[in-house]
CSV table of C-alpha atoms (C1' of nucleotides) in Angstrom, one decimal:
chain,number,residue,atom,x,y,z
P,1,UNK,CA,29.5,-15.9,10.2
P,2,UNK,CA,28.7,-14.4,6.9
P,3,UNK,CA,28.3,-10.8,8.5
P,4,UNK,CA,27.6,-10.4,11.3
P,5,UNK,CA,24.4,-12.7,13.3
P,6,UNK,CA,23.0,-9.7,15.1
P,7,UNK,CA,22.6,-7.7,12.2
P,8,UNK,CA,21.1,-11.3,9.8
P,9,UNK,CA,18.6,-11.6,12.4
P,10,UNK,CA,17.1,-7.7,12.2
P,11,UNK,CA,17.1,-8.1,8.4
P,12,UNK,CA,15.0,-11.0,8.5
P,13,UNK,CA,13.1,-9.8,11.7
P,14,UNK,CA,11.7,-7.0,9.4
P,15,UNK,CA,11.1,-8.5,6.1
P,16,UNK,CA,8.8,-10.5,8.1
P,17,UNK,CA,7.0,-8.9,11.1
P,18,UNK,CA,6.4,-6.8,8.8
P,19,UNK,CA,4.9,-8.8,5.7
P,20,UNK,CA,2.9,-11.2,8.7
P,21,UNK,CA,2.8,-9.5,12.0
P,22,UNK,CA,5.0,-9.5,15.1
P,23,UNK,CA,2.6,-12.5,16.6
P,24,UNK,CA,2.5,-14.2,13.4
P,25,UNK,CA,6.0,-14.2,13.2
P,26,UNK,CA,7.8,-17.1,14.9
P,27,UNK,CA,11.4,-17.3,16.3
P,28,UNK,CA,11.9,-19.6,13.9
P,29,UNK,CA,10.4,-18.6,11.1
P,30,UNK,CA,13.3,-15.8,11.2
P,31,UNK,CA,16.5,-17.4,12.4
P,32,UNK,CA,15.6,-20.2,9.8
P,33,UNK,CA,14.7,-16.8,7.0
P,34,UNK,CA,18.6,-15.7,8.6
P,35,UNK,CA,20.5,-18.6,8.1
P,36,UNK,CA,21.1,-18.5,12.0
P,37,UNK,CA,20.6,-20.5,14.9
P,38,UNK,CA,17.7,-20.8,17.0
P,39,UNK,CA,19.1,-19.8,19.9
P,40,UNK,CA,21.1,-16.7,18.2
P,41,UNK,CA,18.1,-14.7,18.8
P,42,UNK,CA,18.0,-14.8,22.5
P,43,UNK,CA,21.6,-14.4,22.7
P,44,UNK,CA,22.4,-11.4,20.5
P,45,UNK,CA,18.9,-9.8,21.5
P,46,UNK,CA,17.4,-11.6,24.9
P,47,UNK,CA,14.1,-12.6,24.0
P,48,UNK,CA,11.9,-11.1,20.9
P,49,UNK,CA,10.4,-8.8,22.5
P,50,UNK,CA,13.8,-6.8,23.0
P,51,UNK,CA,14.4,-8.0,19.0
P,52,UNK,CA,11.1,-6.3,18.2
P,53,UNK,CA,12.3,-3.1,19.9
P,54,UNK,CA,15.6,-3.5,18.5
P,55,UNK,CA,14.8,-3.5,13.8
P,56,UNK,CA,11.8,-0.2,15.0
P,57,UNK,CA,15.0,1.6,17.0
P,58,UNK,CA,17.1,1.0,14.0
P,59,UNK,CA,14.8,2.7,11.4
P,60,UNK,CA,13.4,5.6,13.9
P,61,UNK,CA,17.0,6.2,14.8
P,62,UNK,CA,17.8,7.1,11.4
P,63,UNK,CA,14.4,9.0,10.5
P,64,UNK,CA,14.0,10.8,13.5
P,65,UNK,CA,17.3,12.9,13.1
P,66,UNK,CA,16.2,13.4,9.8
P,67,UNK,CA,13.4,15.1,10.2
P,68,UNK,CA,13.7,17.4,12.4
P,69,UNK,CA,16.4,19.2,9.9
P,70,UNK,CA,13.9,18.7,7.8
P,71,UNK,CA,11.7,20.9,9.7
P,72,UNK,CA,14.7,23.7,10.5
P,73,UNK,CA,13.9,24.4,6.3
P,74,UNK,CA,9.7,25.3,6.2
P,75,UNK,CA,8.8,28.3,5.0
P,76,UNK,CA,5.6,28.6,7.3
P,77,UNK,CA,2.7,29.8,5.3
P,78,UNK,CA,-1.4,28.8,6.4
P,79,UNK,CA,-4.1,26.8,5.3
P,80,UNK,CA,-4.0,23.6,3.6
P,81,UNK,CA,-0.8,24.3,1.4
P,82,UNK,CA,1.3,25.2,5.0
P,83,UNK,CA,0.4,21.6,6.5
P,84,UNK,CA,1.2,19.9,3.0
P,85,UNK,CA,4.3,21.6,2.7
P,86,UNK,CA,5.0,20.5,6.6
P,87,UNK,CA,3.8,16.5,5.5
P,88,UNK,CA,6.0,16.8,2.3
P,89,UNK,CA,9.0,17.9,4.1
P,90,UNK,CA,8.8,14.5,5.5
P,91,UNK,CA,8.6,12.4,2.1
P,92,UNK,CA,12.6,13.0,1.7
P,93,UNK,CA,13.5,11.5,5.0
P,94,UNK,CA,11.1,8.7,4.8
P,95,UNK,CA,12.5,8.1,0.9
P,96,UNK,CA,16.3,8.0,2.6
P,97,UNK,CA,15.4,4.0,4.7
P,98,UNK,CA,14.8,2.5,1.0
P,99,UNK,CA,18.7,3.3,0.7
P,100,UNK,CA,19.5,2.4,4.2
P,101,UNK,CA,17.4,-1.0,3.0
P,102,UNK,CA,15.6,-2.5,0.3
P,103,UNK,CA,12.3,-0.8,0.7
P,104,UNK,CA,13.1,-0.4,3.3
P,105,UNK,CA,9.9,2.4,3.7
P,106,UNK,CA,8.2,0.5,2.9
P,107,UNK,CA,8.9,-1.7,5.7
P,108,UNK,CA,9.3,0.9,8.3
P,109,UNK,CA,5.7,1.9,7.7
P,110,UNK,CA,4.3,-1.3,7.7
P,111,UNK,CA,6.5,-1.9,11.3
P,112,UNK,CA,4.6,1.1,12.6
P,113,UNK,CA,1.0,-0.3,11.3
P,114,UNK,CA,1.3,-3.1,13.0
P,115,UNK,CA,3.4,-2.3,16.1
P,116,UNK,CA,0.0,0.2,16.4
P,117,UNK,CA,-2.8,-2.7,16.3
P,118,UNK,CA,-0.9,-5.6,18.0
P,119,UNK,CA,1.4,-3.8,20.4
P,120,UNK,CA,-1.6,-2.6,22.3
P,121,UNK,CA,0.5,0.8,23.1
P,122,UNK,CA,3.9,-0.2,23.8
P,123,UNK,CA,4.9,1.3,20.5
P,124,UNK,CA,3.7,4.4,21.5
P,125,UNK,CA,5.3,4.6,24.8
P,126,UNK,CA,8.4,3.7,23.0
P,127,UNK,CA,8.0,6.7,19.6
P,128,UNK,CA,7.1,9.1,22.6
P,129,UNK,CA,10.3,7.8,25.5
P,130,UNK,CA,12.4,7.7,22.6
P,131,UNK,CA,11.6,10.5,20.1
P,132,UNK,CA,8.6,12.1,22.1
P,133,UNK,CA,11.0,16.3,21.1
P,134,UNK,CA,10.7,15.7,17.4
P,135,UNK,CA,6.8,14.2,17.1
P,136,UNK,CA,6.8,17.8,19.2
P,137,UNK,CA,8.5,19.9,17.4
P,138,UNK,CA,6.3,17.9,13.8
P,139,UNK,CA,2.9,19.0,15.5
P,140,UNK,CA,4.0,22.2,15.8
P,141,UNK,CA,4.8,23.2,12.7
P,142,UNK,CA,1.6,22.3,11.5
P,143,UNK,CA,-0.6,23.3,13.8
P,144,UNK,CA,1.3,26.8,13.8
P,145,UNK,CA,-0.1,26.7,9.9
P,146,UNK,CA,-3.9,26.4,11.8
P,147,UNK,CA,-3.9,29.2,14.4
P,148,UNK,CA,-8.3,28.8,14.2
P,149,UNK,CA,-8.3,25.2,14.6
P,150,UNK,CA,-8.8,23.5,17.5
P,151,UNK,CA,-5.9,21.4,19.7
P,152,UNK,CA,-7.6,19.3,20.3
P,153,UNK,CA,-9.7,19.2,16.8
P,154,UNK,CA,-6.4,19.2,15.1
P,155,UNK,CA,-5.4,16.2,17.6
P,156,UNK,CA,-8.0,14.1,16.2
P,157,UNK,CA,-7.4,15.1,12.3
P,158,UNK,CA,-4.1,13.7,12.9
P,159,UNK,CA,-4.8,10.9,14.1
P,160,UNK,CA,-6.9,10.2,11.5
P,161,UNK,CA,-3.7,10.9,9.5
P,162,UNK,CA,-2.1,8.9,10.7
P,163,UNK,CA,-4.9,6.4,10.1
P,164,UNK,CA,-4.5,7.1,6.4
P,165,UNK,CA,-0.4,6.6,6.4
P,166,UNK,CA,-0.6,3.2,8.3
P,167,UNK,CA,-3.8,1.7,7.1
P,168,UNK,CA,-2.6,2.4,3.3
P,169,UNK,CA,0.7,1.1,4.6
P,170,UNK,CA,-0.9,-2.1,6.3
P,171,UNK,CA,-2.6,-3.0,3.4
P,172,UNK,CA,-0.2,-2.2,0.5
P,173,UNK,CA,0.1,-5.6,-0.8
P,174,UNK,CA,-3.4,-6.2,-1.1
P,175,UNK,CA,-3.4,-2.3,-2.4
P,176,UNK,CA,-0.9,-2.7,-4.8
P,177,UNK,CA,-2.5,-6.5,-5.9
P,178,UNK,CA,-5.8,-3.9,-6.7
P,179,UNK,CA,-4.4,-1.3,-8.7
P,180,UNK,CA,-2.7,-3.7,-10.8
P,181,UNK,CA,-5.7,-6.2,-11.8
P,182,UNK,CA,-7.9,-3.1,-12.0
P,183,UNK,CA,-6.3,0.0,-13.3
P,184,UNK,CA,-3.7,-1.5,-14.9
P,185,UNK,CA,-1.0,0.0,-12.8
P,186,UNK,CA,2.6,-0.3,-11.2
P,187,UNK,CA,2.3,1.5,-8.2
P,188,UNK,CA,5.6,2.4,-5.7
P,189,UNK,CA,5.3,3.8,-2.6
P,190,UNK,CA,6.2,7.5,-4.1
P,191,UNK,CA,2.9,6.4,-5.7
P,192,UNK,CA,1.2,6.0,-2.8
P,193,UNK,CA,2.5,9.6,-0.7
P,194,UNK,CA,2.1,11.4,-3.4
P,195,UNK,CA,-1.7,10.7,-3.4
P,196,UNK,CA,-1.1,10.9,0.0
P,197,UNK,CA,0.6,13.3,0.4
P,198,UNK,CA,-3.2,16.5,-0.4
P,199,UNK,CA,-5.3,13.7,1.0
P,200,UNK,CA,-4.2,13.7,4.7
P,201,UNK,CA,-3.3,18.2,4.3
P,202,UNK,CA,-6.8,19.0,2.6
P,203,UNK,CA,-8.2,16.4,6.4
P,204,UNK,CA,-6.2,18.2,8.4
P,205,UNK,CA,-6.4,22.0,7.4
P,206,UNK,CA,-10.4,21.6,6.7
P,207,UNK,CA,-13.2,24.5,8.2
P,208,UNK,CA,-13.1,24.0,11.8
P,209,UNK,CA,-16.2,21.6,13.0
P,210,UNK,CA,-19.1,23.0,15.2
P,211,UNK,CA,-18.2,22.4,18.9
P,212,UNK,CA,-21.4,19.5,19.6
S,1,UNK,CA,-28.6,-23.0,29.6
S,2,UNK,CA,-29.1,-19.8,31.0
S,3,UNK,CA,-29.2,-17.9,26.7
S,4,UNK,CA,-28.6,-19.3,23.6
S,5,UNK,CA,-24.9,-20.4,24.2
S,6,UNK,CA,-24.8,-19.7,20.6
S,7,UNK,CA,-24.9,-16.2,21.8
S,8,UNK,CA,-23.0,-16.1,24.1
S,9,UNK,CA,-20.0,-17.4,22.6
S,10,UNK,CA,-20.9,-15.0,20.5
S,11,UNK,CA,-20.7,-12.3,22.2
S,12,UNK,CA,-17.6,-13.1,24.2
S,13,UNK,CA,-16.0,-13.3,21.4
S,14,UNK,CA,-16.2,-9.8,19.4
S,15,UNK,CA,-15.5,-7.9,22.5
S,16,UNK,CA,-12.4,-10.2,23.3
S,17,UNK,CA,-11.8,-9.6,19.0
S,18,UNK,CA,-12.0,-5.9,19.4
S,19,UNK,CA,-10.1,-5.8,22.3
S,20,UNK,CA,-6.9,-8.3,21.8
S,21,UNK,CA,-6.6,-9.0,17.7
S,22,UNK,CA,-8.2,-12.0,16.4
S,23,UNK,CA,-4.9,-14.0,17.2
S,24,UNK,CA,-4.3,-12.9,20.8
S,25,UNK,CA,-7.1,-14.0,21.6
S,26,UNK,CA,-7.6,-17.8,22.8
S,27,UNK,CA,-10.5,-20.5,22.9
S,28,UNK,CA,-10.2,-20.7,26.2
S,29,UNK,CA,-10.5,-16.5,26.8
S,30,UNK,CA,-13.3,-16.8,24.9
S,31,UNK,CA,-15.1,-19.7,26.8
S,32,UNK,CA,-14.2,-18.7,29.9
S,33,UNK,CA,-15.5,-15.1,29.4
S,34,UNK,CA,-19.0,-16.2,27.8
S,35,UNK,CA,-19.0,-19.1,31.4
S,36,UNK,CA,-19.3,-22.3,28.2
S,37,UNK,CA,-17.1,-24.8,28.1
S,38,UNK,CA,-14.4,-25.5,26.0
S,39,UNK,CA,-15.9,-27.7,23.4
S,40,UNK,CA,-18.8,-25.5,22.6
S,41,UNK,CA,-17.5,-23.7,20.5
S,42,UNK,CA,-15.7,-26.0,18.0
S,43,UNK,CA,-19.5,-27.7,18.4
S,44,UNK,CA,-21.1,-24.9,17.5
S,45,UNK,CA,-19.4,-23.2,14.8
S,46,UNK,CA,-16.5,-25.7,13.9
S,47,UNK,CA,-13.7,-23.7,14.7
S,48,UNK,CA,-12.2,-21.0,14.8
S,49,UNK,CA,-12.1,-19.3,12.0
S,50,UNK,CA,-15.3,-19.8,11.3
S,51,UNK,CA,-16.5,-19.0,14.4
S,52,UNK,CA,-14.6,-15.0,13.7
S,53,UNK,CA,-16.9,-15.5,9.8
S,54,UNK,CA,-19.7,-16.2,12.3
S,55,UNK,CA,-18.7,-12.2,14.7
S,56,UNK,CA,-18.7,-10.2,11.2
S,57,UNK,CA,-21.3,-11.6,10.0
S,58,UNK,CA,-24.1,-10.8,12.5
S,59,UNK,CA,-23.0,-7.8,12.0
S,60,UNK,CA,-22.7,-7.0,8.3
S,61,UNK,CA,-26.7,-8.5,7.5
S,62,UNK,CA,-27.2,-6.3,10.2
S,63,UNK,CA,-25.8,-2.5,8.6
S,64,UNK,CA,-25.0,-3.3,4.6
S,65,UNK,CA,-29.4,-3.1,4.5
S,66,UNK,CA,-29.4,-0.3,6.3
S,67,UNK,CA,-26.5,1.3,4.0
S,68,UNK,CA,-28.3,0.1,0.8
S,69,UNK,CA,-31.0,2.0,2.1
S,70,UNK,CA,-29.9,5.3,3.8
S,71,UNK,CA,-27.9,5.7,-0.2
S,72,UNK,CA,-30.8,5.5,-1.7
S,73,UNK,CA,-32.1,9.5,0.9
S,74,UNK,CA,-29.7,11.0,-0.4
S,75,UNK,CA,-29.8,14.1,-2.7
S,76,UNK,CA,-26.9,13.7,-4.7
S,77,UNK,CA,-24.5,17.0,-5.0
S,78,UNK,CA,-21.3,18.1,-6.5
S,79,UNK,CA,-17.8,18.1,-4.3
S,80,UNK,CA,-17.2,18.2,-1.1
S,81,UNK,CA,-20.3,18.3,-0.3
S,82,UNK,CA,-21.7,15.6,-1.5
S,83,UNK,CA,-19.4,13.8,-0.1
S,84,UNK,CA,-19.8,14.7,2.9
S,85,UNK,CA,-23.7,14.0,2.7
S,86,UNK,CA,-22.8,10.3,1.1
S,87,UNK,CA,-20.8,9.9,3.9
S,88,UNK,CA,-22.9,11.6,6.7
S,89,UNK,CA,-25.8,9.2,5.5
S,90,UNK,CA,-23.1,6.3,6.3
S,91,UNK,CA,-24.2,7.7,10.0
S,92,UNK,CA,-27.5,6.9,11.7
S,93,UNK,CA,-26.6,2.9,10.5
S,94,UNK,CA,-23.6,2.8,12.1
S,95,UNK,CA,-24.9,4.1,15.1
S,96,UNK,CA,-27.5,1.3,14.6
S,97,UNK,CA,-25.1,-1.2,16.5
S,98,UNK,CA,-24.9,0.2,19.7
S,99,UNK,CA,-28.6,-0.6,19.7
S,100,UNK,CA,-28.4,-4.4,18.7
S,101,UNK,CA,-25.1,-4.7,21.6
S,102,UNK,CA,-24.1,-2.2,24.1
S,103,UNK,CA,-20.8,-0.2,22.5
S,104,UNK,CA,-22.1,-2.7,18.9
S,105,UNK,CA,-20.6,0.6,16.5
S,106,UNK,CA,-17.3,0.6,18.5
S,107,UNK,CA,-16.3,-3.2,18.6
S,108,UNK,CA,-18.0,-3.5,15.0
S,109,UNK,CA,-15.2,-1.1,13.7
S,110,UNK,CA,-12.2,-1.9,16.1
S,111,UNK,CA,-13.0,-5.5,14.0
S,112,UNK,CA,-12.7,-4.6,10.3
S,113,UNK,CA,-9.0,-3.2,11.4
S,114,UNK,CA,-7.8,-5.9,13.2
S,115,UNK,CA,-9.8,-8.3,9.9
S,116,UNK,CA,-7.7,-6.0,7.7
S,117,UNK,CA,-4.8,-6.2,9.3
S,118,UNK,CA,-4.7,-9.7,10.3
S,119,UNK,CA,-6.7,-11.7,8.1
S,120,UNK,CA,-3.9,-11.3,4.9
S,121,UNK,CA,-7.0,-10.2,2.6
S,122,UNK,CA,-9.2,-12.7,4.3
S,123,UNK,CA,-12.1,-9.6,5.6
S,124,UNK,CA,-12.0,-8.3,2.1
S,125,UNK,CA,-13.2,-11.5,0.7
S,126,UNK,CA,-15.0,-12.0,3.0
S,127,UNK,CA,-17.2,-8.6,2.3
S,128,UNK,CA,-17.1,-8.4,-1.6
S,129,UNK,CA,-18.3,-12.1,-1.1
S,130,UNK,CA,-21.3,-11.0,0.8
S,131,UNK,CA,-21.7,-8.0,-0.4
S,132,UNK,CA,-20.4,-6.7,-2.7
S,133,UNK,CA,-22.8,-4.9,-4.4
S,134,UNK,CA,-24.2,-2.5,-1.1
S,135,UNK,CA,-20.4,-1.4,-1.6
S,136,UNK,CA,-20.4,-1.1,-4.5
S,137,UNK,CA,-23.3,1.2,-4.5
S,138,UNK,CA,-21.0,2.6,-1.9
S,139,UNK,CA,-18.2,3.8,-3.8
S,140,UNK,CA,-20.8,5.0,-6.7
S,141,UNK,CA,-22.6,7.2,-5.2
S,142,UNK,CA,-19.6,8.8,-3.8
S,143,UNK,CA,-17.8,9.1,-8.2
S,144,UNK,CA,-21.1,11.0,-8.9
S,145,UNK,CA,-19.8,13.2,-6.1
S,146,UNK,CA,-16.7,14.1,-8.5
S,147,UNK,CA,-16.7,13.4,-11.6
S,148,UNK,CA,-13.4,15.2,-12.7
S,149,UNK,CA,-11.4,13.1,-10.0
S,150,UNK,CA,-9.8,9.8,-11.7
S,151,UNK,CA,-11.1,6.1,-10.8
S,152,UNK,CA,-7.8,5.7,-9.5
S,153,UNK,CA,-7.6,8.9,-7.7
S,154,UNK,CA,-10.1,7.9,-5.8
S,155,UNK,CA,-9.4,4.3,-5.0
S,156,UNK,CA,-6.8,5.2,-3.5
S,157,UNK,CA,-8.6,8.0,-1.2
S,158,UNK,CA,-11.1,5.5,-0.2
S,159,UNK,CA,-8.2,3.3,0.9
S,160,UNK,CA,-7.2,6.1,2.5
S,161,UNK,CA,-10.6,6.8,4.4
S,162,UNK,CA,-10.5,3.3,4.8
S,163,UNK,CA,-7.6,4.0,7.1
S,164,UNK,CA,-9.2,6.8,8.2
S,165,UNK,CA,-11.6,5.7,9.9
S,166,UNK,CA,-10.6,1.8,10.9
S,167,UNK,CA,-8.0,3.1,12.4
S,168,UNK,CA,-9.4,5.9,15.1
S,169,UNK,CA,-11.6,2.8,16.1
S,170,UNK,CA,-9.3,0.0,16.3
S,171,UNK,CA,-6.7,2.9,18.9
S,172,UNK,CA,-10.2,4.6,20.2
S,173,UNK,CA,-9.4,3.3,23.6
S,174,UNK,CA,-6.3,5.1,23.9
S,175,UNK,CA,-6.9,7.9,22.3
S,176,UNK,CA,-9.8,8.4,24.2
S,177,UNK,CA,-8.1,8.7,27.3
S,178,UNK,CA,-5.5,11.0,25.7
S,179,UNK,CA,-8.3,13.1,24.9
S,180,UNK,CA,-9.0,12.9,28.6
S,181,UNK,CA,-6.6,13.3,30.2
S,182,UNK,CA,-5.0,16.4,27.8
S,183,UNK,CA,-8.3,18.0,27.5
S,184,UNK,CA,-10.5,16.5,29.7
S,185,UNK,CA,-12.3,15.7,27.3
S,186,UNK,CA,-14.8,13.2,27.5
S,187,UNK,CA,-14.9,11.6,24.3
S,188,UNK,CA,-17.6,8.9,22.8
S,189,UNK,CA,-17.7,7.2,19.6
S,190,UNK,CA,-20.3,9.8,18.3
S,191,UNK,CA,-17.9,12.4,18.7
S,192,UNK,CA,-15.2,10.7,16.4
S,193,UNK,CA,-17.1,10.3,14.0
S,194,UNK,CA,-18.7,13.9,13.3
S,195,UNK,CA,-14.7,15.0,13.8
S,196,UNK,CA,-13.9,12.1,11.1
S,197,UNK,CA,-16.6,12.7,8.6
S,198,UNK,CA,-15.2,16.7,7.7
S,199,UNK,CA,-11.9,15.3,7.2
S,200,UNK,CA,-12.4,12.3,5.0
S,201,UNK,CA,-14.7,14.1,3.3
S,202,UNK,CA,-11.7,17.5,2.5
S,203,UNK,CA,-9.1,14.6,1.7
S,204,UNK,CA,-11.5,13.1,-0.8
S,205,UNK,CA,-12.7,15.7,-2.9
S,206,UNK,CA,-9.0,17.4,-3.2
S,207,UNK,CA,-8.7,18.9,-6.6
S,208,UNK,CA,-6.8,15.6,-8.6
S,209,UNK,CA,-3.1,15.2,-8.2
S,210,UNK,CA,-1.1,15.4,-11.0
S,211,UNK,CA,-0.3,12.8,-13.0
S,212,UNK,CA,3.1,11.4,-12.2
H,1,DG,C1',29.5,-17.7,19.7
H,2,DT,C1',27.6,-21.3,17.8
H,3,DC,C1',25.1,-25.4,18.0
H,4,DT,C1',21.3,-28.9,19.9
H,5,DA,C1',18.1,-30.8,22.9
H,6,DT,C1',14.0,-29.5,25.2
H,7,DA,C1',12.2,-27.5,28.9
H,8,DG,C1',7.4,-25.6,30.0
H,9,DA,C1',3.7,-23.2,28.3
H,10,DT,C1',0.1,-22.4,25.5
H,11,DC,C1',-2.9,-24.0,21.8
H,12,DG,C1',-6.6,-25.8,18.2
H,13,DA,C1',-9.5,-29.8,17.9
H,14,DT,C1',-11.9,-33.7,19.3
H,15,DA,C1',-13.1,-38.5,21.0
H,16,DG,C1',-16.0,-40.2,24.2
H,17,DA,C1',-18.3,-41.1,28.5
H,18,DC,C1',-23.0,-38.2,30.0
Q,1,DG,C1',-25.6,-30.0,24.0
Q,2,DT,C1',-22.4,-30.5,27.3
Q,3,DC,C1',-18.8,-31.9,30.0
Q,4,DT,C1',-13.3,-34.8,30.3
Q,5,DA,C1',-9.8,-35.2,29.1
Q,6,DT,C1',-6.1,-35.6,25.8
Q,7,DC,C1',-3.0,-35.5,21.9
Q,8,DG,C1',-0.7,-33.4,19.0
Q,9,DA,C1',1.7,-29.0,17.2
Q,10,DT,C1',3.8,-25.0,18.1
Q,11,DC,C1',5.8,-21.5,20.4
Q,12,DT,C1',9.6,-19.4,23.4
Q,13,DA,C1',13.2,-19.8,26.1
Q,14,DT,C1',17.4,-21.3,28.6
Q,15,DA,C1',20.7,-25.1,30.0
Q,16,DG,C1',24.3,-26.8,28.6
Q,17,DA,C1',28.0,-29.2,25.5
Q,18,DC,C1',31.9,-28.1,22.0
DNA sequence: GTCTATAGATCGATAGAC
DNA sequence: GTCTATCGATCTATAGAC
């Protein structure tokens, strides 16, 4: 074995899952890319479902402790500036994923987007079960910036924000191609995030919506 | 035949596609739900791919002319208010889809979200080929509100906005359940959209981002 | 741990009778 | 137009030799 078979499978799987989606990626494609035997996935991971979770876990275990730490350093401020500060604090932890793996940041967010759309709630439970405390810390930090916004509306806005994030990454390949063709702009993941953070911060911090 | 077989298939297919995604929905599931014979899909539509397009076309042909008309009635205004006015003008056309079909608005947006994530650019081409003019009108209306924002940044923000929209609809079932459990709130599609429009308008109209 | 071979299921599509 | 029957391809998962 050149390198650990388990790691070779994880590396091949995460790339393919991010590019094509979970259901569209077969074990045959994964094992061919990883240059390992077809049966080894089931030997090492038990099933395709477990492999998907193992791929995600590798990233979350790296990211979430950094997020916890980063949230502690944020200077509390009210309003859109405060929200933007919280979101900006998430960027460096996200970026470290590309040190762990080439294009790691992009791959991770694409996996997130795929997971939300394909796995019918499994991903959500996986996150809340394993990393619910970190998620809670993040939500609390944002809520603290917006004492005048009702919890319900913060709830909605956070999900809209996740949508912006996840969608733009899931279709980042197409977006990059369009940006290159129409604006002759070489797009990096950092550019996307730099545009995304203020967009989302503005949306989250907007005036409360009148109740129905 | 009770009702036209073709319509029975379209009705069954759109619901299942929206709930489970295109790839995850088999022709057997569709024909069982529609209570028609398995072979009838290929007889009437030729292939599964054509069926997907036919499902989308039914909605777009209903929606897009209304969008064109609605855009003509918008009072041009600068800034976030102008953007919000443009977006608000899209809401009534979207809502008419629920007259055409029960839960039509929700189904349509879910189909959009699924399409963007699953069909690797096919949906985008389908839209731009068939309805590119309407899309162009919409983009122009928003651009006119924001003369100080570079085109590149409007491009990004519009895609973030699409992401918010599409994601929140694609996971609207889960979001509704959470909202009901945590906030004892009965959520309708209109509630989601009423929260979404100002969120997106704020994000789109924010100050320009400093160039890299 | 790694491999071959294959079981067992499901899929889209179609031929051909009615 | 509708049906049955089935082809051929593809998938995950596993049994069993090495």
